[in-house]
Short mmCIF file of C-alpha atoms in Angstrom, two decimals:
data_model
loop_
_atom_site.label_atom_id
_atom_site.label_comp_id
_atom_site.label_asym_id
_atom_site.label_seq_id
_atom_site.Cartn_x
_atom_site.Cartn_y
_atom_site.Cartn_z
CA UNK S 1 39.21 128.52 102.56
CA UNK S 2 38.49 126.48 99.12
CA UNK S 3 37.89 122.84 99.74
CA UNK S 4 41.18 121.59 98.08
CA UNK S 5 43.47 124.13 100.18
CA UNK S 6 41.41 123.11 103.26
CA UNK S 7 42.20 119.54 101.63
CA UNK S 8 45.79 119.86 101.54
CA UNK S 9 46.39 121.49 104.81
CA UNK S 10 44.78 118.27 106.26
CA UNK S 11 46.60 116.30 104.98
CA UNK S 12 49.62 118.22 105.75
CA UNK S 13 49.10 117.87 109.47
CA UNK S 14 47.98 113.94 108.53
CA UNK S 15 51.37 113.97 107.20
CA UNK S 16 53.19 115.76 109.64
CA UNK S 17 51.73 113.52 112.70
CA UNK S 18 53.18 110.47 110.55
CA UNK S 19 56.11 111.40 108.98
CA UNK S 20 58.07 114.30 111.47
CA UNK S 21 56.28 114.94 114.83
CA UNK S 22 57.16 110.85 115.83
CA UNK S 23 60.94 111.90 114.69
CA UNK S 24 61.63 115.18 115.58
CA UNK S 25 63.29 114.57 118.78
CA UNK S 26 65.59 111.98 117.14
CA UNK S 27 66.17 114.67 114.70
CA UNK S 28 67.59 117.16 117.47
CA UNK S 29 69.55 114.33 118.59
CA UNK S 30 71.10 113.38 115.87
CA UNK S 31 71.73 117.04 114.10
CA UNK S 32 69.96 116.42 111.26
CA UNK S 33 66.70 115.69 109.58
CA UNK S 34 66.66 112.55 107.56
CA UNK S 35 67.06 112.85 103.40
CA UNK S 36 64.16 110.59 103.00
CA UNK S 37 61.73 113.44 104.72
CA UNK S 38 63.40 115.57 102.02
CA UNK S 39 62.55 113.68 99.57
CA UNK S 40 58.82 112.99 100.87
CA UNK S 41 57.82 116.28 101.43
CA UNK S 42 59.21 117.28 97.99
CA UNK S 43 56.84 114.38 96.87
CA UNK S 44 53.79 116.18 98.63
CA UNK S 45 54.85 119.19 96.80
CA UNK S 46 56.07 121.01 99.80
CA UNK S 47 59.39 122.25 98.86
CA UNK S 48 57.84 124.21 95.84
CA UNK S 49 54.37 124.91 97.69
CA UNK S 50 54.14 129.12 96.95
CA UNK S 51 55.35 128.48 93.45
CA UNK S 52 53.11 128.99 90.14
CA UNK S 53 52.32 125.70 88.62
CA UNK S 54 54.27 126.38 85.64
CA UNK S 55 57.17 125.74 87.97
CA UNK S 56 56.31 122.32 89.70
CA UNK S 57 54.32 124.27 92.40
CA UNK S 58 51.62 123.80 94.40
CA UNK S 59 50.64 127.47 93.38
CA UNK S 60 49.42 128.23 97.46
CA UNK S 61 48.68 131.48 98.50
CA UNK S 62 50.32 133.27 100.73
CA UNK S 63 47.72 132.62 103.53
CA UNK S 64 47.85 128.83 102.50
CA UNK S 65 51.50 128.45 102.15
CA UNK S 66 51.46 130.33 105.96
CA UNK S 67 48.51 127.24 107.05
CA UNK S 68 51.40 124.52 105.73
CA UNK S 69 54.37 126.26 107.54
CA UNK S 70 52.52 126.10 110.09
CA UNK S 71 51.27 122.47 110.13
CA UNK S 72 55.06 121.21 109.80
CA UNK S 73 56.26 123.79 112.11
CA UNK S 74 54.25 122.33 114.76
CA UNK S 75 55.56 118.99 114.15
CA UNK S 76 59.34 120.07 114.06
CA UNK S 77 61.19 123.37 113.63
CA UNK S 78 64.31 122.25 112.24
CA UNK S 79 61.71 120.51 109.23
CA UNK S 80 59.93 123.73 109.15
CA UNK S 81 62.81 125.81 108.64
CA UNK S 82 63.46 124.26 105.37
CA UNK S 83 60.33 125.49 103.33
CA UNK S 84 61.56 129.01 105.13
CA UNK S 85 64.67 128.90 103.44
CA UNK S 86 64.86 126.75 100.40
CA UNK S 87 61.39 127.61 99.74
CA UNK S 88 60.86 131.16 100.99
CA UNK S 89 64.46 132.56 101.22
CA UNK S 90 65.81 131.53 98.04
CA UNK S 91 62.82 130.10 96.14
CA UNK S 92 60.97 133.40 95.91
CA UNK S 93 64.07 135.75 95.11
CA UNK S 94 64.57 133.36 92.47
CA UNK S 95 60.84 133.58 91.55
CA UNK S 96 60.81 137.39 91.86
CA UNK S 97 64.50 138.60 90.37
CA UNK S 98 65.61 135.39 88.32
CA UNK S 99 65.24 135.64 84.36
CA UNK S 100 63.08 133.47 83.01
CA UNK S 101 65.91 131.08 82.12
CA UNK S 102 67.06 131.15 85.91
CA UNK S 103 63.13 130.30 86.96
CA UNK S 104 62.68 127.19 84.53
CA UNK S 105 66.32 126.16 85.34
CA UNK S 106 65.97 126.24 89.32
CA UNK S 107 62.35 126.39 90.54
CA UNK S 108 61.34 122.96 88.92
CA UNK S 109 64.23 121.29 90.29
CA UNK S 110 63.43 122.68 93.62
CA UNK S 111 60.25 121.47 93.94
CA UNK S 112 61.17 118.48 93.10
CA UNK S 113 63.30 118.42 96.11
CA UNK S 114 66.64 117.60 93.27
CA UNK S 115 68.14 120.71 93.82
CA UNK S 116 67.95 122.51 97.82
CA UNK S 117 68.91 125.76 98.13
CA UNK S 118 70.33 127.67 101.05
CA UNK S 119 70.38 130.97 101.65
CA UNK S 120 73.99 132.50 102.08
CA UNK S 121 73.96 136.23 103.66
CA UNK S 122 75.28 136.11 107.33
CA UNK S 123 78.91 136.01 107.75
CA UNK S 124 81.07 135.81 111.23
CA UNK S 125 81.07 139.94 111.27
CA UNK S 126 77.87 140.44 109.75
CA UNK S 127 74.30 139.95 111.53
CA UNK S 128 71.59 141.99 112.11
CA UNK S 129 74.10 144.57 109.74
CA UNK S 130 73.99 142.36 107.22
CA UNK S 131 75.04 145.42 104.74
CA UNK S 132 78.68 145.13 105.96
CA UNK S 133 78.95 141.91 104.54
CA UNK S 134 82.47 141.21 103.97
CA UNK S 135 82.50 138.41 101.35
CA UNK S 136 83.63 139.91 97.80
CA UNK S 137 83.40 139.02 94.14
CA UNK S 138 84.84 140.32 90.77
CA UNK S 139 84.72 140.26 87.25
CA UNK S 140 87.04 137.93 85.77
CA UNK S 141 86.14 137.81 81.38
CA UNK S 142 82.79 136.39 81.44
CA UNK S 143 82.96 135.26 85.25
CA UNK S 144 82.90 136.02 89.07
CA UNK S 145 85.21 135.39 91.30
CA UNK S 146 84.28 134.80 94.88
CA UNK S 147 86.29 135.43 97.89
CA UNK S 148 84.78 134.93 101.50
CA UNK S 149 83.49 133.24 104.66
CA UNK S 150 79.32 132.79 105.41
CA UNK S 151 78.31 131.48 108.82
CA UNK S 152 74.77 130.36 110.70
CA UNK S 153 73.53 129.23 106.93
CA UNK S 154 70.49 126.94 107.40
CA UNK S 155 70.64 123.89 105.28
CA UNK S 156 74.21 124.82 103.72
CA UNK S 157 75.25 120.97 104.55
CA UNK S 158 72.92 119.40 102.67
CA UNK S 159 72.48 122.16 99.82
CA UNK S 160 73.16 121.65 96.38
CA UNK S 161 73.14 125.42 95.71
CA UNK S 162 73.47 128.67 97.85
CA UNK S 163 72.12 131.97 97.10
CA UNK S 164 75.44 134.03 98.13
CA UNK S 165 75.18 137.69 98.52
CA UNK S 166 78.78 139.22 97.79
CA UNK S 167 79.96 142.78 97.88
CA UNK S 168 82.32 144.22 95.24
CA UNK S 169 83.07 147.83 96.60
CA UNK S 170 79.44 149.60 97.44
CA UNK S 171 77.85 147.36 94.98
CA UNK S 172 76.30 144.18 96.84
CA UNK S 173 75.43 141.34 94.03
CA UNK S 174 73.76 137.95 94.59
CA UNK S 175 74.66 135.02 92.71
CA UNK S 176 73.64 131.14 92.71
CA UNK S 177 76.77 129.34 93.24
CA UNK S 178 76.84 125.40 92.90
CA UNK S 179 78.11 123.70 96.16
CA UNK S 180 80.26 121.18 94.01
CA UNK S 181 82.56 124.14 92.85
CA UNK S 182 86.02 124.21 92.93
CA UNK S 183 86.59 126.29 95.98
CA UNK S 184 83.78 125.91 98.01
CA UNK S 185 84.08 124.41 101.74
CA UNK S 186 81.36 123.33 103.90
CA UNK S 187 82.02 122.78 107.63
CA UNK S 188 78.60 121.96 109.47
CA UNK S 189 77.69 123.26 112.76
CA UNK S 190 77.01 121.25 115.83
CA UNK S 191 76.37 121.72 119.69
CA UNK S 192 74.08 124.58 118.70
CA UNK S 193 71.06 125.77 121.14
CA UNK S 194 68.79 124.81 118.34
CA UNK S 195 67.43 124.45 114.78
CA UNK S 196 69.80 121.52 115.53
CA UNK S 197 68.60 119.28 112.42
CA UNK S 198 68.34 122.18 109.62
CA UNK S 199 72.21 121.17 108.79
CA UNK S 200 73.55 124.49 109.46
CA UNK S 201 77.14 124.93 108.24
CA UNK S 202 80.05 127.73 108.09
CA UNK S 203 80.67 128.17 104.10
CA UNK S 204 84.36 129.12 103.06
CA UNK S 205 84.73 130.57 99.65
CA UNK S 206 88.37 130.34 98.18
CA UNK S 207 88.46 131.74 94.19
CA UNK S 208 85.23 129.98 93.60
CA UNK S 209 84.30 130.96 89.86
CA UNK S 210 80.38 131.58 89.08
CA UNK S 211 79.63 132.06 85.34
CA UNK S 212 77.78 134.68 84.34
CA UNK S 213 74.44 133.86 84.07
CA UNK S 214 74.08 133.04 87.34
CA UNK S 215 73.90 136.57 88.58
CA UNK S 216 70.26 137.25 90.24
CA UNK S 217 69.00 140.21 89.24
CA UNK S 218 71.28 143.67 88.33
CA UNK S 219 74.72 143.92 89.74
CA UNK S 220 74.78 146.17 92.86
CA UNK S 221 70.58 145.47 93.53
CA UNK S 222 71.23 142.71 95.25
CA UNK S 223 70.92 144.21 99.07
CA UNK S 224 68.19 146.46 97.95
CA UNK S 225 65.97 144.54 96.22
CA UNK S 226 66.81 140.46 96.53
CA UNK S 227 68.18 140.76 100.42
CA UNK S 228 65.37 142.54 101.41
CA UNK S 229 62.47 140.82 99.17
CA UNK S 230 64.13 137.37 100.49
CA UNK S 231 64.06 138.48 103.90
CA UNK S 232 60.48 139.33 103.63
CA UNK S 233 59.61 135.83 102.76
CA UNK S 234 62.02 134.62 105.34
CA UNK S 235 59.95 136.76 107.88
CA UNK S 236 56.43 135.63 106.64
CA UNK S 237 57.24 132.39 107.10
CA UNK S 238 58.72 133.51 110.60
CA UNK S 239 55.74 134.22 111.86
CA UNK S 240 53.93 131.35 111.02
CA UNK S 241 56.75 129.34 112.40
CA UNK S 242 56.13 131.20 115.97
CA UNK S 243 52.68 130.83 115.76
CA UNK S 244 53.49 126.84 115.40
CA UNK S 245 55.64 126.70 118.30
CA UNK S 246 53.17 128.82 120.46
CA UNK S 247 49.97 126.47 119.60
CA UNK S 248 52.06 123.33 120.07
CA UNK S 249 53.11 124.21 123.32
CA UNK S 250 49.86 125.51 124.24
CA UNK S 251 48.15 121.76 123.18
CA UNK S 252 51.04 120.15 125.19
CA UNK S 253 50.48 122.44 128.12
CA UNK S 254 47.05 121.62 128.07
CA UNK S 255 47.28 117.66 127.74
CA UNK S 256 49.87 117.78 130.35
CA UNK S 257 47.48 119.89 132.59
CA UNK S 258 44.60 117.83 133.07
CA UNK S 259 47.15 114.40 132.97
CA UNK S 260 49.01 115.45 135.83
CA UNK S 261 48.22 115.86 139.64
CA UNK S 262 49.08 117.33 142.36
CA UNK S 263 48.06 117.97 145.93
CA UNK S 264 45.33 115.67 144.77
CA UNK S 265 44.05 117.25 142.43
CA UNK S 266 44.58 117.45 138.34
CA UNK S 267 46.92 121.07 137.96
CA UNK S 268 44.67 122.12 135.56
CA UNK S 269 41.90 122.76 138.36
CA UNK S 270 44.82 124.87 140.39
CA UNK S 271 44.18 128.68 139.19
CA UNK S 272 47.48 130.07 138.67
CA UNK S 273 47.78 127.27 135.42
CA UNK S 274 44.46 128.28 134.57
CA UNK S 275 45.48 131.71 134.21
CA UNK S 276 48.95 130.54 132.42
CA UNK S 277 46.78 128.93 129.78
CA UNK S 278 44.25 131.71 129.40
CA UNK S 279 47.11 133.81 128.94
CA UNK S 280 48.97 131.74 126.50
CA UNK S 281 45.36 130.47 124.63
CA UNK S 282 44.72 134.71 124.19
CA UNK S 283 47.87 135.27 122.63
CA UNK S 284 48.25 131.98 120.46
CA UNK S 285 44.47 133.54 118.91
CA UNK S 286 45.99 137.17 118.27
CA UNK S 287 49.24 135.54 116.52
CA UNK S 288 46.86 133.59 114.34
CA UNK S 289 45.05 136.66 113.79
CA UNK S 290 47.87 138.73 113.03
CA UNK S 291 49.30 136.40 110.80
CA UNK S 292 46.41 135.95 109.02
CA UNK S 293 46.41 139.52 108.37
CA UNK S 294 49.78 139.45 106.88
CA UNK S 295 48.64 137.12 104.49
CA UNK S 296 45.69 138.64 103.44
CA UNK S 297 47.59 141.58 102.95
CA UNK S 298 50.46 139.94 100.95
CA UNK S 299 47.93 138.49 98.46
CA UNK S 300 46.37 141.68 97.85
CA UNK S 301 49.81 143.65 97.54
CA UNK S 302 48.74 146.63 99.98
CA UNK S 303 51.09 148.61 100.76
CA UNK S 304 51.75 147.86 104.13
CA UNK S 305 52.12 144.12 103.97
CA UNK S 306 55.56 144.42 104.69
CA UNK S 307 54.99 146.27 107.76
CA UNK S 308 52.51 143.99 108.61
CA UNK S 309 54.71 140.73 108.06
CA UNK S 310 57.17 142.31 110.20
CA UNK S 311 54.97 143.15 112.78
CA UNK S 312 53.23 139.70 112.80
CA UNK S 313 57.14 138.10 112.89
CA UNK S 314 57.55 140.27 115.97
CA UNK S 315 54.75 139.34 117.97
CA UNK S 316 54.47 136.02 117.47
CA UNK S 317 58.37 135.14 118.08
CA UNK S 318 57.97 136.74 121.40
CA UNK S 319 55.03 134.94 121.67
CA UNK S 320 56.61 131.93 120.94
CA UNK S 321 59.18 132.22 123.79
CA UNK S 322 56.66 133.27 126.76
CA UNK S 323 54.45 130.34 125.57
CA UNK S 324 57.12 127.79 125.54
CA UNK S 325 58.55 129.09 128.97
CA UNK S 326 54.73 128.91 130.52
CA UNK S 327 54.63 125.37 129.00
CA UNK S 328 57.91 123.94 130.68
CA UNK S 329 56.79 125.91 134.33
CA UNK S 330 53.33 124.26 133.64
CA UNK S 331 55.46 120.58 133.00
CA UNK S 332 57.73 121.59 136.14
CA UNK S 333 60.59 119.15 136.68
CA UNK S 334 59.32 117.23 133.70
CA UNK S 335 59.95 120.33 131.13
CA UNK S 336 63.57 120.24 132.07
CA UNK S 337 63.91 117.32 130.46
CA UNK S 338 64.27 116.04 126.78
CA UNK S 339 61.21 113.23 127.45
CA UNK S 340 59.02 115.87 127.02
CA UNK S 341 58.85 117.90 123.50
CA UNK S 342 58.41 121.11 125.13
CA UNK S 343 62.06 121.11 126.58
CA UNK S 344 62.77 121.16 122.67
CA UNK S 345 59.97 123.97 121.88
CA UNK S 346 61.64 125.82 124.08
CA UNK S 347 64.71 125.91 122.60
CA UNK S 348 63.21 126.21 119.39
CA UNK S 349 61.82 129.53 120.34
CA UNK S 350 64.57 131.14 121.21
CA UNK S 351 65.87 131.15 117.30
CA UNK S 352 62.70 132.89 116.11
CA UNK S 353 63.11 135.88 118.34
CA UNK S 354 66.73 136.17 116.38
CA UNK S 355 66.95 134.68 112.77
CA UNK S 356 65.20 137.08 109.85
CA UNK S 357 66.37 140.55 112.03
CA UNK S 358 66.05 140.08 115.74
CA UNK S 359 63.27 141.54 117.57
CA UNK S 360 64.99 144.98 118.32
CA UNK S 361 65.36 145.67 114.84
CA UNK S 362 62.19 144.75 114.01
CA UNK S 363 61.02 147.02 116.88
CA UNK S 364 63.14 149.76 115.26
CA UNK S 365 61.05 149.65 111.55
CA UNK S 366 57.33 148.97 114.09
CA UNK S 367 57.80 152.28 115.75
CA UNK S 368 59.04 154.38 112.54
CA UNK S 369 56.07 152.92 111.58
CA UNK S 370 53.60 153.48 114.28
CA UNK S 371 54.70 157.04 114.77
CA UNK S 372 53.73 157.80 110.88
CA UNK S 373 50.68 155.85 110.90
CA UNK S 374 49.26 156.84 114.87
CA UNK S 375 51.39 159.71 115.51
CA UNK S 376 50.38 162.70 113.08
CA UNK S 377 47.43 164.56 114.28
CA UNK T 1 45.24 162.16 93.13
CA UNK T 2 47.49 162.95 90.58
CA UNK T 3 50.58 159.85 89.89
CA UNK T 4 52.87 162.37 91.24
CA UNK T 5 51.05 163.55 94.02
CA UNK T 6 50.18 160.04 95.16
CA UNK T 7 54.11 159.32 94.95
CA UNK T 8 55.15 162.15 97.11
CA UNK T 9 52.75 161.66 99.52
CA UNK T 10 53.98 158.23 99.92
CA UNK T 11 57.81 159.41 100.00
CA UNK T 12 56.88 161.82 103.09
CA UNK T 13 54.73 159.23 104.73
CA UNK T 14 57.77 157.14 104.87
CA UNK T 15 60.65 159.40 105.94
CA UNK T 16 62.18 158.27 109.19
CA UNK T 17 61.83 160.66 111.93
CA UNK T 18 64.80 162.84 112.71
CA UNK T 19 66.01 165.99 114.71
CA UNK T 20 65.47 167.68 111.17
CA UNK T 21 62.74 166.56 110.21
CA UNK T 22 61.11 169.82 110.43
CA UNK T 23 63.45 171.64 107.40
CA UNK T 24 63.11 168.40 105.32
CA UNK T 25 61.55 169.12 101.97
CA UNK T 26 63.26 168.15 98.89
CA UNK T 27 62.36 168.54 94.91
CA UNK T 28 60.84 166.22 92.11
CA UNK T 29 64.01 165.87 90.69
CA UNK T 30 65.91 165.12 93.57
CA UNK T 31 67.70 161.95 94.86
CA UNK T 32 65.28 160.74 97.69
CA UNK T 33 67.67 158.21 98.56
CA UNK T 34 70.95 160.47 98.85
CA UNK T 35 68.72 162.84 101.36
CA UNK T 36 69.37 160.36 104.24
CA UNK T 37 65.56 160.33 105.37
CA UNK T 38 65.33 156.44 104.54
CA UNK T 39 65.45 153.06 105.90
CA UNK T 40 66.95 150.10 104.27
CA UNK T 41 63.97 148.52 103.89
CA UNK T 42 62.43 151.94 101.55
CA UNK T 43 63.44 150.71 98.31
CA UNK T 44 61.69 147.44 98.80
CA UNK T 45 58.36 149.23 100.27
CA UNK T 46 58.62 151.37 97.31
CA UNK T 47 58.39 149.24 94.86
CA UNK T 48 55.52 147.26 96.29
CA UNK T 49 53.91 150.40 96.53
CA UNK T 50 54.17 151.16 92.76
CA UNK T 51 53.01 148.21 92.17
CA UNK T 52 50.28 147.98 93.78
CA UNK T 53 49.06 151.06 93.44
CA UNK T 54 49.32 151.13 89.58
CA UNK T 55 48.61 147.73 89.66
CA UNK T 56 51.37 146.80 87.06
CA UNK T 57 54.54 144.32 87.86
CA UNK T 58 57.78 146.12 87.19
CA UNK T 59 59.93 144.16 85.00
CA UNK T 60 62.99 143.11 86.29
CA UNK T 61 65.11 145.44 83.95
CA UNK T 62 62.94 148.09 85.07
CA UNK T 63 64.13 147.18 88.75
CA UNK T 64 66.85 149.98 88.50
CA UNK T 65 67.53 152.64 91.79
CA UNK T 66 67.42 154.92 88.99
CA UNK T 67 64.00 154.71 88.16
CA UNK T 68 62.84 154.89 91.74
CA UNK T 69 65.49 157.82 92.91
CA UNK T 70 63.07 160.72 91.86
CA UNK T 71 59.63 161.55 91.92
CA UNK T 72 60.13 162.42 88.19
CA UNK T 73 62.08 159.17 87.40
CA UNK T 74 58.89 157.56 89.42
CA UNK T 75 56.11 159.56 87.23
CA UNK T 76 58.08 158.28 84.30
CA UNK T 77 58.42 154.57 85.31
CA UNK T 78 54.77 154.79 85.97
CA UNK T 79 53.68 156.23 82.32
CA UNK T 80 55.57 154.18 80.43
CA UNK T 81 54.28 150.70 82.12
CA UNK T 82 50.99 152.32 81.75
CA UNK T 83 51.71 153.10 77.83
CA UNK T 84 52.82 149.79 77.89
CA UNK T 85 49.72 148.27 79.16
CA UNK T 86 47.38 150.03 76.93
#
């Protein structure tokens, strides 16, 4: 790694062990991350860190970027999943489909942390199928019309913009739509199991008009090309998020371990938690590993990075869960409860093994995969 | 390889498996996507490919299902960002 990446990842984790880890359980308390952590990770570049200078960004690579998700994602998930979404989700399909106008009108802004994005695909009938998205648009003169309802949308609450993907017919269009238009409803969601403080909200739109230039890419591309480029973005920084959650339950496990005693002795000296954290320690090094694959891969464009990224999403969501769980069995009694952050890392993991296609889909596209790649002799 | 061996060899590498796989075979000038043997995610791997393999960036107005439908309409895409380049 050059000197000033290696540089800036320091001081990311400097900056997460200051400014979020302290706060993250007040965060998932209070349903929401504060707007003056916005506003200073937007001021350490952050929000716009895989973006080309010429945009306000920090100009990381994709390996990079994946060492900063993963810095903050240690310190809180909910904190994390904003550079997933506003940065990954929508600031890359911008990056990658927007005209040149579109880049120099948005991207700056973003990075800036003036304008946050959110990314607006899911609805109440539409999931893992996200084609069968329900929401519609039209052509009105020189406009769109919007009709529709999105749910589960990260950051919608706070955003000053959402990335709405809209069907008219077969065709499936995306479109930036300003969250101060007439028409547009925001009602957050609480009580959730997690990503508590990423201000997730239900989106109604009623008639909501969107001028024409702020169509992303061709009409009827946008599930082909902007869904799915987003998603892989979304899914990169997936895995770095799981890999986040895995190693910071694996460094709590291990404090906690040789803290705590029992039967006289420090648990860490009892075998079956040695085994639990040789276990967990193995796996946290082949989700770094894999990840770092995917990133290597990404920068070079070969031709299976895709695969890769979904592959390294996979494994290291799963990876994510089994780690947390070992971590909270490890912290018996104690893990059961919110004084201890792995209670919350827990929790967290659940959402990675779901959000940016679920495992089992995921496991669907890995053994399409596999069989081309392993199975013809 | 030739471009449009390279492209068909990438088309067959990525057709899902199926009971009928076995009589699959299709023409240069036929709609890959309409023949069923596809993922979602093909487009998207498709276009990486192209890109990275004839290490050109495919403008966005170039980023057209028509262009990608056919081996042919592939070939094409690929001369004329190469004629472009040179």
């Amino acid at each position: 790694m050059i000197t000033e990446v290696a540089g800036l990842i320091d001081e990311a984790r400097a900056f997460a062990a200051m400014e979020i880890r302290p706060y993250a359980a007040t965060f998932d308390e209070e349903q929401q991350i504060s707007a003056g952590l916005i506003r200073k990770m937007a001021d350490k570049g952050y929000l716009g860190a895989s973006f080309p200078a010429m945009y306000n960004g920090l100009a990381l690579d994709a390996v990079s970027y994946g060492l900063l998700t993963e810095q903050i994602g240690k310190a809180c998930a909910s904190t994390r999943s904003l550079l997933t979404v506003h940065t990954s989700l929508v600031g890359e399909a911008i990056l990658r489909f927007g005209t040149e106008s579109q880049r120099m009108n948005w991207l700056p802004e973003m990075a800036a942390g003036n304008k946050i994005g959110a990314f607006a695909l899911t609805e109440p009938g539409a999931g893992s199928d996200a084609r069968s998205i329900v929401t519609a648009y039209r052509r009105h003169k020189d406009k769109y019309v919007i009709n529709g309802r999105k749910k589960w949308i990260s950051f919608a609450a706070i955003a000053d913009f959402f990335l709405v993907i809209a069907r008219n017919g077969t065709d499936i269009s995306a479109f930036i739509v300003d969250a101060k238009s007439p028409g547009v409803s925001v009602v957050p969601m609480k009580g959730l199991l997690a990503n508590r403080a990423a201000h997730l909200a239900e989106i109604e739109f009623c008639e909501v008009e969107v001028p024409e230039e702020n169509r992303l890419g061709k009409e009827g591309f946008g599930f082909t090309y902007i869904v799915n480029t987003a998603l892989d973005h979304g899914r990169y920084s997936i895995a770095w998020a799981g890999l986040a959650l895995a190693q910071e339950a694996l460094e709590a496990m291990n404090a906690y371990s040789i803290q705590r005693k029992q039967f006289g002795r420090k648990i860490f000296l009892h075998a079956p938690v040695q085994a639990i954290i040789a276990e967990a320690t193995t796996g946290v090094h082949a989700a770094r590993s894999l990840c770092l694959r995917a990133g290597s891969m990404r920068q070079t464009k070969h031709k299976d990075a895709l695969m890769e990224t979904i592959i390294a999403k996979c494994f290291t969501a799963k990876l994510a869960m089994k780690v947390t769980t070992d971590a909270v069995q490890v912290h018996g009694g104690n893990g059961c409860s919110k004084e201890y952050p792995v209670e919350r890392l827990f929790r967290e993991a659940k959402i990675l093994e779901i959000i940016e296609g679920t495992t089992q889909i995921h496991q669907e596209a890995i053994a399409e995969f596999s069989v081309r790649q392993y199975g013809m002799r | 390889m030739e471009v449009r061996e390279k492209i068909r060899h990438f088309i067959t590498a990525n057709f899902i498996i199926s009971n009928e796989e076995a009589d699959v075979s299709f023409e240069d000038h036929e709609n890959i996507f309409s023949l069923g043997f596809v993922n979602s995610m093909f487009a998207m791997k498709l276009l990486n490919y192209i890109e990275s393999e004839f290490g050109f960036r495919v403008d966005n107005d170039d980023i057209n299902i028509n262009n990608f439908k056919s081996v042919d309409n592939m070939v094409l895409l690929v001369n004329k960002m190469r004629g472009a380049l040179t």
